[in-house]
PDB file of C-alpha atoms in Angstrom:
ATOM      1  CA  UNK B 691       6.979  11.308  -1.540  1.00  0.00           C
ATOM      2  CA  UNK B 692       5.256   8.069  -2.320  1.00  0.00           C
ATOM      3  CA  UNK B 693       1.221   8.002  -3.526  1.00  0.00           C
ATOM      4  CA  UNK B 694      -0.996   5.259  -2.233  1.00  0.00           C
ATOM      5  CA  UNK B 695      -3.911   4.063  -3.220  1.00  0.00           C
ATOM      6  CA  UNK B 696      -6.353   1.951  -1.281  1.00  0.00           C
ATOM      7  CA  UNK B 697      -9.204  -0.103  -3.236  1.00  0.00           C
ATOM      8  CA  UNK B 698     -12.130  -2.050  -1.609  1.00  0.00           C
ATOM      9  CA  UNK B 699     -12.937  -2.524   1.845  1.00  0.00           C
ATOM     10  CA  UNK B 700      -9.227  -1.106   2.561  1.00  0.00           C
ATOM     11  CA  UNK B 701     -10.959   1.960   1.338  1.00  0.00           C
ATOM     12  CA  UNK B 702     -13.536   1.653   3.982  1.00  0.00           C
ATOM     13  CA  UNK B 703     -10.917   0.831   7.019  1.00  0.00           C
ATOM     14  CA  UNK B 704      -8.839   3.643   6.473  1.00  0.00           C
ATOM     15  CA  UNK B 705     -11.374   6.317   5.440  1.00  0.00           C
ATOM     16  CA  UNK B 706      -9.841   7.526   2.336  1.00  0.00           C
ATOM     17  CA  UNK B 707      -8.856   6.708  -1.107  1.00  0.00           C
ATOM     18  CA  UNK B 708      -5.279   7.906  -1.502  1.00  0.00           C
ATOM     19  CA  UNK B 709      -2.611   9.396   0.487  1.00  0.00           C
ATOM     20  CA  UNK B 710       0.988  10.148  -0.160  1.00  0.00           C
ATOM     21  CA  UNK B 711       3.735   9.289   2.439  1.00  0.00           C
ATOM     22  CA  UNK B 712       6.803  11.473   2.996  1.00  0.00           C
ATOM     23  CA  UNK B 713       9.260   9.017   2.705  1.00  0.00           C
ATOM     24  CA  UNK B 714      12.076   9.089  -0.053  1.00  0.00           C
ATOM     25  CA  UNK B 715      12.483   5.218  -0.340  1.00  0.00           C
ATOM     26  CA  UNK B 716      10.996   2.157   1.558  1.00  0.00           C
ATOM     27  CA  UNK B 717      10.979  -1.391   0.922  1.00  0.00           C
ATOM     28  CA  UNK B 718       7.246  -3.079  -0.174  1.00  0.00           C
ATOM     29  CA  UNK B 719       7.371  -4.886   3.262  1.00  0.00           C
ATOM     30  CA  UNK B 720       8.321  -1.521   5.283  1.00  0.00           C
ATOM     31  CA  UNK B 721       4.884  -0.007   3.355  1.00  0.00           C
ATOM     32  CA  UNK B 722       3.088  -2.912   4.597  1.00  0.00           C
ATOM     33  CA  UNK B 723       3.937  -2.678   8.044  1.00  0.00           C
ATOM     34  CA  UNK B 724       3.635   0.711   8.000  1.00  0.00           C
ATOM     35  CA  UNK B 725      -0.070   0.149   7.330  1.00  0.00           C
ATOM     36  CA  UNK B 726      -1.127  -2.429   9.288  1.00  0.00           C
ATOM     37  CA  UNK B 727       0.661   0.198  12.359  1.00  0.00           C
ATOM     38  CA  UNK B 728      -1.304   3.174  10.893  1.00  0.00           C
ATOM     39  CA  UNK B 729      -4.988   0.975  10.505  1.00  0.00           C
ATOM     40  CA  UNK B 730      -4.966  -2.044  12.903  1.00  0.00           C
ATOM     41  CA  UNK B 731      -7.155  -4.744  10.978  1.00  0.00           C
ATOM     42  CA  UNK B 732      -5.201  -3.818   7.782  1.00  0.00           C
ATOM     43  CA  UNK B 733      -4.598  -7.222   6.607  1.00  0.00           C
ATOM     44  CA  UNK B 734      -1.003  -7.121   5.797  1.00  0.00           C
ATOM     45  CA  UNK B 735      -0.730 -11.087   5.075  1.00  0.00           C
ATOM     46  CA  UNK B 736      -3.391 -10.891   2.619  1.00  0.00           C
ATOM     47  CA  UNK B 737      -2.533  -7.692   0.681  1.00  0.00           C
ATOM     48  CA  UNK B 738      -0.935  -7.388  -2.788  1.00  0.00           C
ATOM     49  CA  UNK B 739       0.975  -4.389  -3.301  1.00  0.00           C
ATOM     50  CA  UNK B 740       1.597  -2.797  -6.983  1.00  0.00           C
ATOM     51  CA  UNK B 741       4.202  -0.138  -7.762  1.00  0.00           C
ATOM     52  CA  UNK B 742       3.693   1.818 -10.756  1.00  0.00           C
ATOM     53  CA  UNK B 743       0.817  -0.840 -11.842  1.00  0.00           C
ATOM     54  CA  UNK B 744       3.128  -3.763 -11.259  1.00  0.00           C
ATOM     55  CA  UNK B 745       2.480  -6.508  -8.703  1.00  0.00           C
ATOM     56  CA  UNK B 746       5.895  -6.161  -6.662  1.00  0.00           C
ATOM     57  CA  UNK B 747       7.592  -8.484  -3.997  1.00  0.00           C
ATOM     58  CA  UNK B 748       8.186  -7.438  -0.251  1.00  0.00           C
ATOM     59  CA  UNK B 749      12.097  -6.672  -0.741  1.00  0.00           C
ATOM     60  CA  UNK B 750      11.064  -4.321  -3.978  1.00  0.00           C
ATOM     61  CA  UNK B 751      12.011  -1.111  -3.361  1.00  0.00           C
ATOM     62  CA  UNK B 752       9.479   2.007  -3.501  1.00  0.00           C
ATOM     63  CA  UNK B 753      11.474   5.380  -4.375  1.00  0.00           C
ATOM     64  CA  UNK B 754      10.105   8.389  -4.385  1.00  0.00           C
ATOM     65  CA  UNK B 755       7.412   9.722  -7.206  1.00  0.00           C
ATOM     66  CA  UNK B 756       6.426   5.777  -7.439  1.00  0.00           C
ATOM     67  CA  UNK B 757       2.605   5.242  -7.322  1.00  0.00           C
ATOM     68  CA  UNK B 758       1.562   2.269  -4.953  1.00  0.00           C
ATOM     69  CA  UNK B 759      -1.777   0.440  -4.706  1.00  0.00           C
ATOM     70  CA  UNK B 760      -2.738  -1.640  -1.641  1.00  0.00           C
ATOM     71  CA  UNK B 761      -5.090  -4.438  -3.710  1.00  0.00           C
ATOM     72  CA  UNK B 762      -6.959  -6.387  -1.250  1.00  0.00           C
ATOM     73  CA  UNK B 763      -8.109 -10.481  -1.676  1.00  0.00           C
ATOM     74  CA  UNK B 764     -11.040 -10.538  -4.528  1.00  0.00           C
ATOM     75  CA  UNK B 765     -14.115 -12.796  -4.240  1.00  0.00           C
ATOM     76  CA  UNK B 766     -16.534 -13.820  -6.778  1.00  0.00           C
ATOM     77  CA  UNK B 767     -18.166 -16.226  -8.956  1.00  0.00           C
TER      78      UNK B 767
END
């Protein structure tokens, strides 16, 4: 099983704060087409993805009992 996390306003689109998937391996880019299926208006483009609190590429692969965190576009000044 893979745990997500979702921070921000990806928080707010998909209603909750975590979830874990059932799958036993997936590639970053799989995860983020996965999510833009399960919440249209995800954002996929935009999205940095970090696996066990490191920023990771699309072709990184997520195994099983890996932590992921969906980190939206920050804005500021």
């Amino acid at each position: 099983m893979i745990k997500v996390h979702y921070f921000a306003r990806l928080r707010e689109l998909t209603g909750k704060s975590e979830e874990v998937l059932t799958h036993d391996s997936m590639t970053v880019e799989d995860l983020l087409n996965w999510a833009e299926l399960t919440y249209p208006g995800f954002g996929k483009g935009t999205i940095h993805v970090a696996v066990n609190e490191e920023y990771a590429l699309p072709t990184d692969v997520i195994q099983s009992g890996d932590v992921c965190a969906f980190i939206p576009p920050v804005s500021g000044g």
